């Protein structure tokens, strides 16, 4: 009886939107972070990073545009999850919403630092007081600040995701092991991101902090997008 009641109250429109946004934002983030920044940014040499950005200026700009699309998709994802789960506990849903809004504010702001780096490399009157090495150093600092902002944004991301996962667990629709994994992966991401602030050596555990969350977002996205609704199943019979 409880399962049928929850299923009937489950708004499949928002579930489909959330599932699609989970998968879309993961794919976009992999391109922006893994391919663009992973291939262009050199953490050991500001000069090499500057040379890469000059040589592959268009690719880096595409990466920034991809980031903006990613975070726009996250905004739609958060909205759909809130609409989907506020009936379970509107106070917890509002708390998750607040955490994710903070995340988006931090992440959108971080993208601005990437455009600052490109402006410095483009030259202009305000850079005439610096030689090439100093400009490269400023570019490196802007990019490091950008990466720090992206990392800090993972803290409210993880907290908000954990609260949404708790609501999914309570909803009775999503398989309990999947929702429980979401709580674990989200809190692990938060702990990892907070740990980097305490000690840069925490970055050695990058895959431990990130991979569980990747698995969760892909899994929950596929479940919400492709799981057949009771209405669809009944009409098929």
PDB file of C-alpha atoms in Angstrom:
ATOM      1  CA  UNK A   1       0.000   0.000   0.000  1.00  0.00           C
ATOM      2  CA  UNK A   2       2.786   2.441   0.936  1.00  0.00           C
ATOM      3  CA  UNK A   3       4.730   1.725  -2.259  1.00  0.00           C
ATOM      4  CA  UNK A   4       1.687   2.291  -4.490  1.00  0.00           C
ATOM      5  CA  UNK A   5       0.866   5.535  -2.639  1.00  0.00           C
ATOM      6  CA  UNK A   6       4.393   6.855  -3.069  1.00  0.00           C
ATOM      7  CA  UNK A   7       4.478   5.814  -6.728  1.00  0.00           C
ATOM      8  CA  UNK A   8       1.196   7.581  -7.441  1.00  0.00           C
ATOM      9  CA  UNK A   9       2.520  10.746  -5.762  1.00  0.00           C
ATOM     10  CA  UNK A  10       5.784  10.509  -7.671  1.00  0.00           C
ATOM     11  CA  UNK A  11       5.827  13.116 -10.443  1.00  0.00           C
ATOM     12  CA  UNK A  12       7.459  11.363 -13.371  1.00  0.00           C
ATOM     13  CA  UNK A  13       7.924  14.588 -15.326  1.00  0.00           C
ATOM     14  CA  UNK A  14      10.344  15.938 -12.735  1.00  0.00           C
ATOM     15  CA  UNK A  15      11.965  12.513 -12.379  1.00  0.00           C
ATOM     16  CA  UNK A  16      12.719  12.399 -16.102  1.00  0.00           C
ATOM     17  CA  UNK A  17      14.084  15.948 -16.095  1.00  0.00           C
ATOM     18  CA  UNK A  18      16.302  15.200 -13.089  1.00  0.00           C
ATOM     19  CA  UNK A  19      17.584  11.996 -14.670  1.00  0.00           C
ATOM     20  CA  UNK A  20      18.408  13.728 -17.947  1.00  0.00           C
ATOM     21  CA  UNK A  21      20.174  16.582 -16.148  1.00  0.00           C
ATOM     22  CA  UNK A  22      22.241  14.174 -14.035  1.00  0.00           C
ATOM     23  CA  UNK A  23      23.560  12.448 -17.147  1.00  0.00           C
ATOM     24  CA  UNK A  24      23.993  15.636 -19.174  1.00  0.00           C
ATOM     25  CA  UNK A  25      25.888  17.534 -16.482  1.00  0.00           C
ATOM     26  CA  UNK A  26      28.178  14.572 -15.784  1.00  0.00           C
ATOM     27  CA  UNK A  27      29.051  14.348 -19.490  1.00  0.00           C
ATOM     28  CA  UNK A  28      29.665  18.091 -19.778  1.00  0.00           C
ATOM     29  CA  UNK A  29      31.749  18.160 -16.598  1.00  0.00           C
ATOM     30  CA  UNK A  30      33.928  15.318 -17.859  1.00  0.00           C
ATOM     31  CA  UNK A  31      34.620  17.269 -21.037  1.00  0.00           C
ATOM     32  CA  UNK A  32      35.308  20.584 -19.304  1.00  0.00           C
ATOM     33  CA  UNK A  33      37.404  19.214 -16.463  1.00  0.00           C
ATOM     34  CA  UNK A  34      38.897  16.047 -17.853  1.00  0.00           C
ATOM     35  CA  UNK A  35      39.611  17.079 -21.414  1.00  0.00           C
ATOM     36  CA  UNK A  36      39.910  20.885 -21.552  1.00  0.00           C
ATOM     37  CA  UNK A  37      41.508  21.810 -18.232  1.00  0.00           C
ATOM     38  CA  UNK A  38      43.241  18.448 -17.981  1.00  0.00           C
ATOM     39  CA  UNK A  39      45.032  18.973 -21.289  1.00  0.00           C
ATOM     40  CA  UNK A  40      45.739  22.724 -21.090  1.00  0.00           C
ATOM     41  CA  UNK A  41      46.558  23.555 -17.476  1.00  0.00           C
ATOM     42  CA  UNK A  42      50.017  22.682 -16.162  1.00  0.00           C
ATOM     43  CA  UNK A  43      50.182  22.895 -12.388  1.00  0.00           C
ATOM     44  CA  UNK A  44      53.985  22.951 -12.437  1.00  0.00           C
ATOM     45  CA  UNK A  45      54.591  25.722 -14.975  1.00  0.00           C
ATOM     46  CA  UNK A  46      52.699  28.998 -15.384  1.00  0.00           C
ATOM     47  CA  UNK A  47      54.613  29.663 -18.620  1.00  0.00           C
ATOM     48  CA  UNK A  48      53.526  26.371 -20.189  1.00  0.00           C
ATOM     49  CA  UNK A  49      49.948  26.968 -19.094  1.00  0.00           C
ATOM     50  CA  UNK A  50      49.987  30.444 -20.652  1.00  0.00           C
ATOM     51  CA  UNK A  51      51.464  29.044 -23.881  1.00  0.00           C
ATOM     52  CA  UNK A  52      48.778  26.341 -23.982  1.00  0.00           C
ATOM     53  CA  UNK A  53      45.997  28.881 -23.483  1.00  0.00           C
ATOM     54  CA  UNK A  54      47.361  31.113 -26.231  1.00  0.00           C
ATOM     55  CA  UNK A  55      47.794  28.218 -28.638  1.00  0.00           C
ATOM     56  CA  UNK A  56      44.422  26.623 -27.811  1.00  0.00           C
ATOM     57  CA  UNK A  57      42.474  29.767 -26.971  1.00  0.00           C
ATOM     58  CA  UNK A  58      39.291  28.609 -28.685  1.00  0.00           C
ATOM     59  CA  UNK A  59      39.351  25.229 -26.928  1.00  0.00           C
ATOM     60  CA  UNK A  60      39.680  26.901 -23.529  1.00  0.00           C
ATOM     61  CA  UNK A  61      36.805  29.264 -24.328  1.00  0.00           C
ATOM     62  CA  UNK A  62      34.695  26.270 -25.360  1.00  0.00           C
ATOM     63  CA  UNK A  63      35.615  24.727 -22.011  1.00  0.00           C
ATOM     64  CA  UNK A  64      34.391  27.823 -20.162  1.00  0.00           C
ATOM     65  CA  UNK A  65      31.164  27.793 -22.186  1.00  0.00           C
ATOM     66  CA  UNK A  66      30.763  24.108 -21.365  1.00  0.00           C
ATOM     67  CA  UNK A  67      31.170  24.909 -17.668  1.00  0.00           C
ATOM     68  CA  UNK A  68      28.410  27.499 -17.919  1.00  0.00           C
ATOM     69  CA  UNK A  69      26.153  24.943 -19.600  1.00  0.00           C
ATOM     70  CA  UNK A  70      27.030  22.416 -16.890  1.00  0.00           C
ATOM     71  CA  UNK A  71      26.056  24.730 -14.055  1.00  0.00           C
ATOM     72  CA  UNK A  72      22.907  25.814 -15.887  1.00  0.00           C
ATOM     73  CA  UNK A  73      22.017  22.129 -16.148  1.00  0.00           C
ATOM     74  CA  UNK A  74      22.723  21.733 -12.426  1.00  0.00           C
ATOM     75  CA  UNK A  75      20.268  24.567 -11.731  1.00  0.00           C
ATOM     76  CA  UNK A  76      17.571  22.698 -13.668  1.00  0.00           C
ATOM     77  CA  UNK A  77      18.536  19.472 -11.867  1.00  0.00           C
ATOM     78  CA  UNK A  78      18.227  21.073  -8.436  1.00  0.00           C
ATOM     79  CA  UNK A  79      14.890  22.646  -9.332  1.00  0.00           C
ATOM     80  CA  UNK A  80      13.502  19.327 -10.550  1.00  0.00           C
ATOM     81  CA  UNK A  81      14.745  17.444  -7.471  1.00  0.00           C
ATOM     82  CA  UNK A  82      13.150  20.052  -5.212  1.00  0.00           C
ATOM     83  CA  UNK A  83       9.838  19.789  -7.066  1.00  0.00           C
ATOM     84  CA  UNK A  84      10.072  16.006  -6.944  1.00  0.00           C
ATOM     85  CA  UNK A  85      10.912  15.640  -3.249  1.00  0.00           C
ATOM     86  CA  UNK A  86       9.385  18.589  -1.419  1.00  0.00           C
ATOM     87  CA  UNK A  87       6.286  16.510  -0.734  1.00  0.00           C
ATOM     88  CA  UNK A  88       8.381  14.055   1.303  1.00  0.00           C
ATOM     89  CA  UNK A  89       9.715  16.744   3.668  1.00  0.00           C
ATOM     90  CA  UNK A  90       9.556  20.350   2.501  1.00  0.00           C
ATOM     91  CA  UNK A  91      11.976  21.552   5.191  1.00  0.00           C
ATOM     92  CA  UNK A  92      14.711  19.109   4.193  1.00  0.00           C
ATOM     93  CA  UNK A  93      14.040  19.795   0.519  1.00  0.00           C
ATOM     94  CA  UNK A  94      14.461  23.534   1.171  1.00  0.00           C
ATOM     95  CA  UNK A  95      17.718  22.861   3.033  1.00  0.00           C
ATOM     96  CA  UNK A  96      19.064  20.852   0.100  1.00  0.00           C
ATOM     97  CA  UNK A  97      17.972  23.638  -2.243  1.00  0.00           C
ATOM     98  CA  UNK A  98      19.877  26.250  -0.210  1.00  0.00           C
ATOM     99  CA  UNK A  99      23.071  24.158  -0.222  1.00  0.00           C
ATOM    100  CA  UNK A 100      22.889  23.668  -3.978  1.00  0.00           C
ATOM    101  CA  UNK A 101      22.196  27.363  -4.625  1.00  0.00           C
ATOM    102  CA  UNK A 102      25.351  28.208  -2.657  1.00  0.00           C
ATOM    103  CA  UNK A 103      27.227  25.673  -4.784  1.00  0.00           C
ATOM    104  CA  UNK A 104      26.008  27.299  -7.992  1.00  0.00           C
ATOM    105  CA  UNK A 105      26.922  30.791  -6.783  1.00  0.00           C
ATOM    106  CA  UNK A 106      30.476  29.658  -6.015  1.00  0.00           C
ATOM    107  CA  UNK A 107      30.870  27.729  -9.274  1.00  0.00           C
ATOM    108  CA  UNK A 108      29.496  30.477 -11.517  1.00  0.00           C
ATOM    109  CA  UNK A 109      31.821  32.968  -9.804  1.00  0.00           C
ATOM    110  CA  UNK A 110      34.798  30.650 -10.369  1.00  0.00           C
ATOM    111  CA  UNK A 111      34.196  30.693 -14.128  1.00  0.00           C
ATOM    112  CA  UNK A 112      34.755  34.450 -14.068  1.00  0.00           C
ATOM    113  CA  UNK A 113      38.334  33.838 -12.971  1.00  0.00           C
ATOM    114  CA  UNK A 114      38.922  31.828 -16.130  1.00  0.00           C
ATOM    115  CA  UNK A 115      37.864  34.803 -18.245  1.00  0.00           C
ATOM    116  CA  UNK A 116      40.223  37.006 -16.193  1.00  0.00           C
ATOM    117  CA  UNK A 117      43.111  34.713 -17.152  1.00  0.00           C
ATOM    118  CA  UNK A 118      42.236  35.063 -20.833  1.00  0.00           C
ATOM    119  CA  UNK A 119      41.997  38.852 -20.490  1.00  0.00           C
ATOM    120  CA  UNK A 120      45.483  38.979 -18.991  1.00  0.00           C
ATOM    121  CA  UNK A 121      46.901  36.962 -21.878  1.00  0.00           C
ATOM    122  CA  UNK A 122      45.140  39.180 -24.406  1.00  0.00           C
ATOM    123  CA  UNK A 123      47.225  42.120 -23.205  1.00  0.00           C
ATOM    124  CA  UNK A 124      45.962  45.652 -22.942  1.00  0.00           C
ATOM    125  CA  UNK A 125      47.006  48.857 -21.259  1.00  0.00           C
ATOM    126  CA  UNK A 126      46.574  47.467 -17.736  1.00  0.00           C
ATOM    127  CA  UNK A 127      49.182  44.751 -18.381  1.00  0.00           C
ATOM    128  CA  UNK A 128      51.926  47.080 -19.661  1.00  0.00           C
ATOM    129  CA  UNK A 129      53.371  47.427 -16.171  1.00  0.00           C
ATOM    130  CA  UNK A 130      54.209  43.707 -16.090  1.00  0.00           C
ATOM    131  CA  UNK A 131      56.736  41.708 -18.042  1.00  0.00           C
ATOM    132  CA  UNK A 132      55.838  38.364 -19.645  1.00  0.00           C
ATOM    133  CA  UNK A 133      56.919  36.301 -16.642  1.00  0.00           C
ATOM    134  CA  UNK A 134      54.832  38.420 -14.281  1.00  0.00           C
ATOM    135  CA  UNK A 135      51.794  38.161 -16.560  1.00  0.00           C
ATOM    136  CA  UNK A 136      52.214  34.383 -16.627  1.00  0.00           C
ATOM    137  CA  UNK A 137      52.331  34.396 -12.836  1.00  0.00           C
ATOM    138  CA  UNK A 138      49.119  36.429 -12.650  1.00  0.00           C
ATOM    139  CA  UNK A 139      47.450  34.056 -15.089  1.00  0.00           C
ATOM    140  CA  UNK A 140      48.545  31.101 -12.984  1.00  0.00           C
ATOM    141  CA  UNK A 141      47.174  32.733  -9.824  1.00  0.00           C
ATOM    142  CA  UNK A 142      43.820  33.431 -11.519  1.00  0.00           C
ATOM    143  CA  UNK A 143      43.568  29.818 -12.663  1.00  0.00           C
ATOM    144  CA  UNK A 144      44.542  28.487  -9.244  1.00  0.00           C
ATOM    145  CA  UNK A 145      41.857  30.697  -7.708  1.00  0.00           C
ATOM    146  CA  UNK A 146      39.392  29.295 -10.241  1.00  0.00           C
ATOM    147  CA  UNK A 147      40.281  25.708  -9.343  1.00  0.00           C
ATOM    148  CA  UNK A 148      40.028  26.544  -5.644  1.00  0.00           C
ATOM    149  CA  UNK A 149      36.552  27.977  -6.209  1.00  0.00           C
ATOM    150  CA  UNK A 150      35.460  24.894  -8.110  1.00  0.00           C
ATOM    151  CA  UNK A 151      36.770  22.715  -5.286  1.00  0.00           C
ATOM    152  CA  UNK A 152      35.118  24.749  -2.533  1.00  0.00           C
ATOM    153  CA  UNK A 153      31.820  24.511  -4.412  1.00  0.00           C
ATOM    154  CA  UNK A 154      31.936  20.744  -3.972  1.00  0.00           C
ATOM    155  CA  UNK A 155      31.346  21.200  -0.220  1.00  0.00           C
ATOM    156  CA  UNK A 156      27.777  22.594  -0.500  1.00  0.00           C
ATOM    157  CA  UNK A 157      27.258  20.319  -3.517  1.00  0.00           C
ATOM    158  CA  UNK A 158      27.954  17.254  -1.406  1.00  0.00           C
ATOM    159  CA  UNK A 159      25.822  18.465   1.497  1.00  0.00           C
ATOM    160  CA  UNK A 160      22.863  19.285  -0.735  1.00  0.00           C
ATOM    161  CA  UNK A 161      23.202  16.013  -2.622  1.00  0.00           C
ATOM    162  CA  UNK A 162      23.289  14.089   0.667  1.00  0.00           C
ATOM    163  CA  UNK A 163      20.041  15.712   1.832  1.00  0.00           C
ATOM    164  CA  UNK A 164      18.346  14.973  -1.496  1.00  0.00           C
ATOM    165  CA  UNK A 165      19.584  11.366  -1.232  1.00  0.00           C
ATOM    166  CA  UNK A 166      18.047  11.121   2.247  1.00  0.00           C
ATOM    167  CA  UNK A 167      14.730  12.251   0.782  1.00  0.00           C
ATOM    168  CA  UNK A 168      15.057   9.730  -2.040  1.00  0.00           C
ATOM    169  CA  UNK A 169      15.680   7.032   0.566  1.00  0.00           C
ATOM    170  CA  UNK A 170      12.580   8.073   2.481  1.00  0.00           C
ATOM    171  CA  UNK A 171      10.461   8.347  -0.662  1.00  0.00           C
ATOM    172  CA  UNK A 172      10.378   4.567  -1.116  1.00  0.00           C
ATOM    173  CA  UNK A 173      10.743   4.839  -4.879  1.00  0.00           C
ATOM    174  CA  UNK A 174      14.478   4.737  -5.508  1.00  0.00           C
ATOM    175  CA  UNK A 175      16.140   1.442  -4.504  1.00  0.00           C
ATOM    176  CA  UNK A 176      17.356   1.873  -0.943  1.00  0.00           C
ATOM    177  CA  UNK A 177      20.934   0.694  -1.680  1.00  0.00           C
ATOM    178  CA  UNK A 178      21.211   3.318  -4.428  1.00  0.00           C
ATOM    179  CA  UNK A 179      19.918   6.117  -2.200  1.00  0.00           C
ATOM    180  CA  UNK A 180      22.167   4.970   0.666  1.00  0.00           C
ATOM    181  CA  UNK A 181      25.136   4.977  -1.713  1.00  0.00           C
ATOM    182  CA  UNK A 182      24.182   8.526  -2.666  1.00  0.00           C
ATOM    183  CA  UNK A 183      24.323   9.633   0.966  1.00  0.00           C
ATOM    184  CA  UNK A 184      27.726   7.987   1.413  1.00  0.00           C
ATOM    185  CA  UNK A 185      29.192   9.320  -1.854  1.00  0.00           C
ATOM    186  CA  UNK A 186      27.898  12.854  -1.249  1.00  0.00           C
ATOM    187  CA  UNK A 187      29.309  13.068   2.275  1.00  0.00           C
ATOM    188  CA  UNK A 188      32.596  11.552   1.077  1.00  0.00           C
ATOM    189  CA  UNK A 189      32.862  14.280  -1.577  1.00  0.00           C
ATOM    190  CA  UNK A 190      32.208  16.920   1.077  1.00  0.00           C
ATOM    191  CA  UNK A 191      34.834  15.444   3.393  1.00  0.00           C
ATOM    192  CA  UNK A 192      37.379  15.207   0.569  1.00  0.00           C
ATOM    193  CA  UNK A 193      36.825  18.824  -0.525  1.00  0.00           C
ATOM    194  CA  UNK A 194      36.988  20.082   3.053  1.00  0.00           C
ATOM    195  CA  UNK A 195      40.123  18.000   3.614  1.00  0.00           C
ATOM    196  CA  UNK A 196      41.936  19.785   0.787  1.00  0.00           C
ATOM    197  CA  UNK A 197      41.473  23.053   2.677  1.00  0.00           C
ATOM    198  CA  UNK A 198      43.059  21.499   5.762  1.00  0.00           C
ATOM    199  CA  UNK A 199      45.859  19.768   3.860  1.00  0.00           C
ATOM    200  CA  UNK A 200      46.784  19.924   0.131  1.00  0.00           C
ATOM    201  CA  UNK A 201      48.012  16.326   0.446  1.00  0.00           C
ATOM    202  CA  UNK A 202      44.347  15.288   0.503  1.00  0.00           C
ATOM    203  CA  UNK A 203      44.390  15.725  -3.296  1.00  0.00           C
ATOM    204  CA  UNK A 204      46.317  12.433  -3.425  1.00  0.00           C
ATOM    205  CA  UNK A 205      42.964  10.770  -2.696  1.00  0.00           C
ATOM    206  CA  UNK A 206      41.214  12.415  -5.661  1.00  0.00           C
ATOM    207  CA  UNK A 207      39.705   9.221  -7.061  1.00  0.00           C
ATOM    208  CA  UNK A 208      38.519   8.071  -3.635  1.00  0.00           C
ATOM    209  CA  UNK A 209      36.711  11.369  -3.157  1.00  0.00           C
ATOM    210  CA  UNK A 210      35.277  11.711  -6.661  1.00  0.00           C
ATOM    211  CA  UNK A 211      34.592   8.284  -8.175  1.00  0.00           C
ATOM    212  CA  UNK A 212      31.812   7.210  -5.737  1.00  0.00           C
ATOM    213  CA  UNK A 213      29.930  10.415  -6.554  1.00  0.00           C
ATOM    214  CA  UNK A 214      30.402   9.821 -10.275  1.00  0.00           C
ATOM    215  CA  UNK A 215      28.980   6.310  -9.911  1.00  0.00           C
ATOM    216  CA  UNK A 216      26.011   7.624  -7.936  1.00  0.00           C
ATOM    217  CA  UNK A 217      25.110  10.445 -10.316  1.00  0.00           C
ATOM    218  CA  UNK A 218      25.289   8.234 -13.397  1.00  0.00           C
ATOM    219  CA  UNK A 219      23.294   5.462 -11.675  1.00  0.00           C
ATOM    220  CA  UNK A 220      20.571   7.687 -10.228  1.00  0.00           C
ATOM    221  CA  UNK A 221      20.371   9.635 -13.486  1.00  0.00           C
ATOM    222  CA  UNK A 222      19.850   6.467 -15.520  1.00  0.00           C
ATOM    223  CA  UNK A 223      17.292   5.156 -13.012  1.00  0.00           C
ATOM    224  CA  UNK A 224      15.210   8.327 -13.005  1.00  0.00           C
ATOM    225  CA  UNK A 225      15.381   8.756 -16.777  1.00  0.00           C
ATOM    226  CA  UNK A 226      14.782   5.203 -17.962  1.00  0.00           C
ATOM    227  CA  UNK A 227      12.726   3.545 -15.190  1.00  0.00           C
ATOM    228  CA  UNK A 228       9.232   2.814 -16.492  1.00  0.00           C
ATOM    229  CA  UNK A 229       6.436   4.555 -14.609  1.00  0.00           C
ATOM    230  CA  UNK A 230       3.553   2.435 -13.248  1.00  0.00           C
ATOM    231  CA  UNK A 231       1.188   4.087 -15.743  1.00  0.00           C
ATOM    232  CA  UNK A 232       3.426   3.160 -18.652  1.00  0.00           C
ATOM    233  CA  UNK A 233       3.785  -0.412 -17.439  1.00  0.00           C
ATOM    234  CA  UNK A 234       0.046  -0.840 -16.963  1.00  0.00           C
ATOM    235  CA  UNK A 235      -0.789   0.581 -20.389  1.00  0.00           C
ATOM    236  CA  UNK A 236       1.739  -1.776 -21.952  1.00  0.00           C
ATOM    237  CA  UNK A 237      -0.121  -4.718 -20.404  1.00  0.00           C
TER     238      UNK A 237
END
